[in-house]
mmCIF file of C-alpha atoms and ligand atoms in Angstrom:
data_model
loop_
_atom_site.group_PDB
_atom_site.id
_atom_site.type_symbol
_atom_site.label_atom_id
_atom_site.label_comp_id
_atom_site.label_asym_id
_atom_site.label_seq_id
_atom_site.Cartn_x
_atom_site.Cartn_y
_atom_site.Cartn_z
ATOM 1 C CA MET A 25 0.000 0.000 0.000
ATOM 2 C CA ALA A 26 3.031 2.261 -0.252
ATOM 3 C CA GLY A 27 2.031 5.723 -1.409
ATOM 4 C CA SER A 28 -1.672 5.230 -0.694
ATOM 5 C CA SER A 29 -3.491 6.958 2.151
ATOM 6 C CA GLU A 30 -3.395 3.612 4.043
ATOM 7 C CA SER A 31 0.347 4.003 4.510
ATOM 8 C CA VAL A 32 -0.026 7.435 6.101
ATOM 9 C CA ARG A 33 -0.647 7.335 9.825
ATOM 10 C CA HIS A 34 -3.175 9.333 11.799
ATOM 11 C CA LEU A 35 -1.938 12.056 14.124
ATOM 12 C CA VAL A 36 -3.394 11.157 17.522
ATOM 13 C CA LEU A 37 -3.429 13.546 20.485
ATOM 14 C CA VAL A 38 -3.737 12.247 24.039
ATOM 15 C CA GLY A 39 -3.377 13.852 27.461
ATOM 16 C CA LEU A 40 -5.341 15.190 30.378
ATOM 17 C CA MET A 41 -8.349 17.494 30.184
ATOM 18 C CA GLY A 42 -7.125 21.017 29.401
ATOM 19 C CA ALA A 43 -4.007 19.815 27.583
ATOM 20 C CA GLY A 44 -5.256 21.462 24.371
ATOM 21 C CA LYS A 45 -5.995 18.307 22.397
ATOM 22 C CA THR A 46 -8.972 19.880 20.597
ATOM 23 C CA THR A 47 -7.573 23.365 19.895
ATOM 24 C CA VAL A 48 -4.105 22.095 18.995
ATOM 25 C CA GLY A 49 -5.640 19.225 17.026
ATOM 26 C CA GLN A 50 -7.768 21.578 14.940
ATOM 27 C CA ARG A 51 -4.708 23.691 14.174
ATOM 28 C CA CYS A 52 -2.685 20.585 13.251
ATOM 29 C CA ALA A 53 -5.495 19.466 10.951
ATOM 30 C CA GLN A 54 -5.240 22.809 9.136
ATOM 31 C CA LEU A 55 -1.451 22.505 8.892
ATOM 32 C CA LEU A 56 -1.647 18.937 7.566
ATOM 33 C CA ASP A 57 -4.752 19.664 5.471
ATOM 34 C CA ARG A 58 -6.713 16.669 6.729
ATOM 35 C CA PRO A 59 -9.936 16.078 8.686
ATOM 36 C CA PHE A 60 -10.112 16.545 12.452
ATOM 37 C CA VAL A 61 -12.024 14.087 14.642
ATOM 38 C CA ASP A 62 -12.682 14.412 18.372
ATOM 39 C CA THR A 63 -13.682 11.131 20.043
ATOM 40 C CA ASP A 64 -16.026 12.935 22.483
ATOM 41 C CA GLU A 65 -17.835 14.495 19.512
ATOM 42 C CA LEU A 66 -17.978 11.124 17.771
ATOM 43 C CA VAL A 67 -19.569 9.556 20.859
ATOM 44 C CA VAL A 68 -22.206 12.293 21.010
ATOM 45 C CA ALA A 69 -22.930 12.136 17.275
ATOM 46 C CA THR A 70 -23.240 8.340 17.257
ATOM 47 C CA ALA A 71 -25.401 8.246 20.384
ATOM 48 C CA ALA A 72 -27.465 11.204 19.113
ATOM 49 C CA MET A 73 -27.568 12.313 22.750
ATOM 50 C CA PRO A 74 -25.850 15.213 24.500
ATOM 51 C CA PHE A 75 -22.685 14.302 26.416
ATOM 52 C CA ASP A 76 -24.267 15.102 29.796
ATOM 53 C CA ASP A 77 -27.271 12.861 29.057
ATOM 54 C CA ILE A 78 -25.015 9.926 28.142
ATOM 55 C CA TRP A 79 -22.989 10.380 31.350
ATOM 56 C CA ALA A 80 -26.147 10.781 33.477
ATOM 57 C CA ALA A 81 -28.026 7.825 31.958
ATOM 58 C CA GLU A 82 -25.165 5.356 31.451
ATOM 59 C CA GLY A 83 -22.501 6.527 33.869
ATOM 60 C CA GLU A 84 -18.788 6.617 33.172
ATOM 61 C CA GLN A 85 -18.857 2.909 32.276
ATOM 62 C CA GLY A 86 -21.435 3.448 29.534
ATOM 63 C CA PHE A 87 -19.503 6.428 28.227
ATOM 64 C CA ARG A 88 -16.255 4.394 28.132
ATOM 65 C CA ALA A 89 -17.953 1.615 26.116
ATOM 66 C CA ARG A 90 -19.136 4.198 23.583
ATOM 67 C CA GLU A 91 -15.712 5.860 23.603
ATOM 68 C CA LYS A 92 -14.097 2.513 22.771
ATOM 69 C CA VAL A 93 -16.256 2.175 19.655
ATOM 70 C CA ALA A 94 -15.449 5.778 18.670
ATOM 71 C CA VAL A 95 -11.695 5.167 19.066
ATOM 72 C CA ALA A 96 -11.869 1.967 17.013
ATOM 73 C CA ASP A 97 -13.896 3.686 14.272
ATOM 74 C CA ALA A 98 -11.578 6.689 14.084
ATOM 75 C CA ALA A 99 -8.448 4.517 14.088
ATOM 76 C CA ALA A 100 -9.906 2.327 11.305
ATOM 77 C CA SER A 101 -10.532 5.285 8.987
ATOM 78 C CA PRO A 102 -8.686 4.771 5.687
ATOM 79 C CA THR A 103 -8.362 8.551 5.415
ATOM 80 C CA PRO A 104 -5.499 9.896 7.539
ATOM 81 C CA LEU A 105 -7.017 11.989 10.337
ATOM 82 C CA VAL A 106 -6.045 14.148 13.250
ATOM 83 C CA ILE A 107 -7.721 12.393 16.200
ATOM 84 C CA SER A 108 -8.206 14.139 19.537
ATOM 85 C CA CYS A 109 -8.929 11.529 22.221
ATOM 86 C CA GLY A 110 -10.887 12.178 25.408
ATOM 87 C CA GLY A 111 -8.461 12.315 28.324
ATOM 88 C CA GLY A 112 -9.360 8.856 29.647
ATOM 89 C CA ALA A 113 -9.422 6.981 26.335
ATOM 90 C CA VAL A 114 -5.908 5.579 26.668
ATOM 91 C CA LEU A 115 -6.694 3.900 29.997
ATOM 92 C CA ASP A 116 -8.045 1.040 27.871
ATOM 93 C CA ALA A 117 -5.324 -1.240 26.480
ATOM 94 C CA ASP A 118 -7.332 -2.040 23.315
ATOM 95 C CA ASN A 119 -7.664 1.683 22.627
ATOM 96 C CA ARG A 120 -3.910 2.165 23.078
ATOM 97 C CA ARG A 121 -3.203 -0.682 20.664
ATOM 98 C CA ALA A 122 -5.663 0.564 18.034
ATOM 99 C CA LEU A 123 -4.302 4.105 18.157
ATOM 100 C CA ARG A 124 -0.638 3.086 18.071
ATOM 101 C CA ALA A 125 -1.227 0.591 15.267
ATOM 102 C CA ARG A 126 -2.561 3.241 12.886
ATOM 103 C CA GLY A 127 -1.246 6.488 14.315
ATOM 104 C CA VAL A 128 1.577 8.566 15.630
ATOM 105 C CA VAL A 129 0.463 9.232 19.208
ATOM 106 C CA VAL A 130 1.486 12.541 20.770
ATOM 107 C CA TRP A 131 1.001 13.165 24.497
ATOM 108 C CA LEU A 132 0.286 16.816 25.283
ATOM 109 C CA SER A 133 1.347 17.554 28.856
ATOM 110 C CA ALA A 134 1.244 20.513 31.262
ATOM 111 C CA SER A 135 1.296 21.040 35.015
ATOM 112 C CA SER A 136 -1.954 20.487 36.899
ATOM 113 C CA THR A 137 -1.915 24.183 37.873
ATOM 114 C CA GLU A 138 -1.846 25.269 34.244
ATOM 115 C CA LEU A 139 -4.415 22.668 33.157
ATOM 116 C CA ALA A 140 -6.772 23.873 35.903
ATOM 117 C CA SER A 141 -6.264 27.517 34.952
ATOM 118 C CA ARG A 142 -7.219 26.717 31.339
ATOM 119 C CA LEU A 143 -10.427 25.058 32.601
ATOM 120 C CA VAL A 144 -11.342 27.622 35.247
ATOM 121 C CA ARG A 145 -14.564 28.734 33.526
ATOM 122 C CA ASP A 146 -15.357 25.296 32.079
ATOM 123 C CA ASP A 147 -18.087 23.167 33.677
ATOM 124 C CA SER A 148 -18.347 20.549 30.946
ATOM 125 C CA ARG A 149 -16.150 17.854 32.530
ATOM 126 C CA PRO A 150 -18.017 15.641 35.016
ATOM 127 C CA LEU A 151 -14.766 14.324 36.494
ATOM 128 C CA LEU A 152 -13.868 17.888 37.523
ATOM 129 C CA ALA A 153 -17.273 18.836 38.917
ATOM 130 C CA GLY A 154 -17.565 20.079 42.447
ATOM 131 C CA GLY A 155 -13.973 19.725 43.565
ATOM 132 C CA ASP A 156 -10.606 21.440 43.521
ATOM 133 C CA LYS A 157 -9.680 21.156 39.836
ATOM 134 C CA THR A 158 -5.936 21.422 40.427
ATOM 135 C CA ALA A 159 -5.988 18.629 43.015
ATOM 136 C CA THR A 160 -8.162 16.393 40.836
ATOM 137 C CA LEU A 161 -5.969 16.943 37.788
ATOM 138 C CA GLU A 162 -2.864 16.268 39.885
ATOM 139 C CA ARG A 163 -4.357 12.968 41.071
ATOM 140 C CA LEU A 164 -5.557 11.942 37.588
ATOM 141 C CA GLY A 165 -2.184 12.896 36.130
ATOM 142 C CA ALA A 166 -0.348 10.649 38.589
ATOM 143 C CA GLN A 167 -2.792 7.768 38.011
ATOM 144 C CA ARG A 168 -2.735 8.071 34.246
ATOM 145 C CA GLU A 169 0.906 8.826 33.574
ATOM 146 C CA PRO A 170 1.766 5.149 32.867
ATOM 147 C CA ALA A 171 -1.108 4.922 30.358
ATOM 148 C CA TYR A 172 -0.073 8.108 28.532
ATOM 149 C CA GLU A 173 3.518 6.881 28.557
ATOM 150 C CA ALA A 174 2.472 3.510 27.113
ATOM 151 C CA ALA A 175 0.204 5.068 24.477
ATOM 152 C CA ALA A 176 2.467 7.808 23.198
ATOM 153 C CA HIS A 177 5.346 7.767 20.752
ATOM 154 C CA VAL A 178 6.373 11.213 21.944
ATOM 155 C CA ARG A 179 5.461 13.811 24.567
ATOM 156 C CA VAL A 180 5.161 17.524 23.835
ATOM 157 C CA ASP A 181 5.155 19.878 26.818
ATOM 158 C CA THR A 182 2.563 22.648 26.377
ATOM 159 C CA GLU A 183 3.358 24.625 29.550
ATOM 160 C CA GLY A 184 3.187 28.360 28.837
ATOM 161 C CA ARG A 185 3.106 27.830 25.073
ATOM 162 C CA SER A 186 0.674 29.182 22.471
ATOM 163 C CA VAL A 187 -1.587 26.929 20.402
ATOM 164 C CA ASP A 188 0.388 27.795 17.244
ATOM 165 C CA ASP A 189 3.714 27.021 18.897
ATOM 166 C CA VAL A 190 2.514 23.660 20.233
ATOM 167 C CA ALA A 191 0.821 22.748 16.929
ATOM 168 C CA ALA A 192 4.040 23.463 14.998
ATOM 169 C CA ALA A 193 6.010 21.271 17.438
ATOM 170 C CA VAL A 194 3.436 18.479 17.188
ATOM 171 C CA VAL A 195 3.451 18.516 13.377
ATOM 172 C CA GLU A 196 7.258 18.409 13.384
ATOM 173 C CA GLU A 197 7.207 15.351 15.670
ATOM 174 C CA TYR A 198 4.484 13.777 13.561
ATOM 175 C CA ARG A 199 6.554 14.153 10.394
ATOM 176 C CA THR A 200 9.579 12.631 12.110
ATOM 177 C CA TRP A 201 7.629 9.639 13.419
ATOM 178 C CA ASN A 202 5.493 9.105 10.323
ATOM 179 C CA GLY A 203 8.711 8.611 8.384
HETATM 180 C C1 S3P B 7 -12.395 12.673 30.296
HETATM 181 C C2 S3P B 7 -12.050 13.688 29.424
HETATM 182 C C3 S3P B 7 -13.026 14.372 28.570
HETATM 183 C C4 S3P B 7 -14.240 13.473 28.303
HETATM 184 C C5 S3P B 7 -14.802 12.974 29.601
HETATM 185 C C6 S3P B 7 -13.793 12.166 30.414
HETATM 186 C C7 S3P B 7 -11.357 12.044 31.111
HETATM 187 O O1 S3P B 7 -12.427 14.736 27.328
HETATM 188 O O2 S3P B 7 -13.879 12.383 27.493
HETATM 189 O O3 S3P B 7 -15.248 14.088 30.337
HETATM 190 O O4 S3P B 7 -11.583 10.932 31.629
HETATM 191 O O5 S3P B 7 -10.241 12.625 31.227
HETATM 192 P P1 S3P B 7 -11.319 15.913 27.201
HETATM 193 O O6 S3P B 7 -9.999 15.325 27.596
HETATM 194 O O7 S3P B 7 -11.365 16.260 25.751
HETATM 195 O O8 S3P B 7 -11.742 17.024 28.087
#
């Protein structure tokens, strides 16, 4: 399949909530001139239900099952995509395998303080509801670090950096790893 779109890998962005996966991913999609897919949006579109309704009716477990289908569908796309994964998607070993098999996986990282400051006016994440966002992100970061490490080919630190700066760094890494 050399030279066909099948031989070109997806660019996959993983990392905690607030890491910039969606904004950076959209910018990368422009730079690479390819479609952008967000697994959270895919879950909502496929379920034809708002995110909050899915989480309320089916719980985190139901959401994760839907997320797994969304990850598999996105990874299986014959068209090379930029895929932004929900922050918990890589906790599942099948998801990690599917994404690594067809993509270059880039882990966007930042301190929990900076992640929380980016999400200060954001109430859309149920895992951050009603608590100290910095403390929750610190805890999730520690718990998830091995999964991000296992999923990613490369880590890009986003601390204090603009979307354009991070996107340029991500695309450079992508081109290196895509070969
Ligand atoms: C989650 C991250 C969210 C969304 C859901 C759960 C997580 O996506 O999938 O709220 O477990 O970290 P973003 O990382 O795009 O905010």
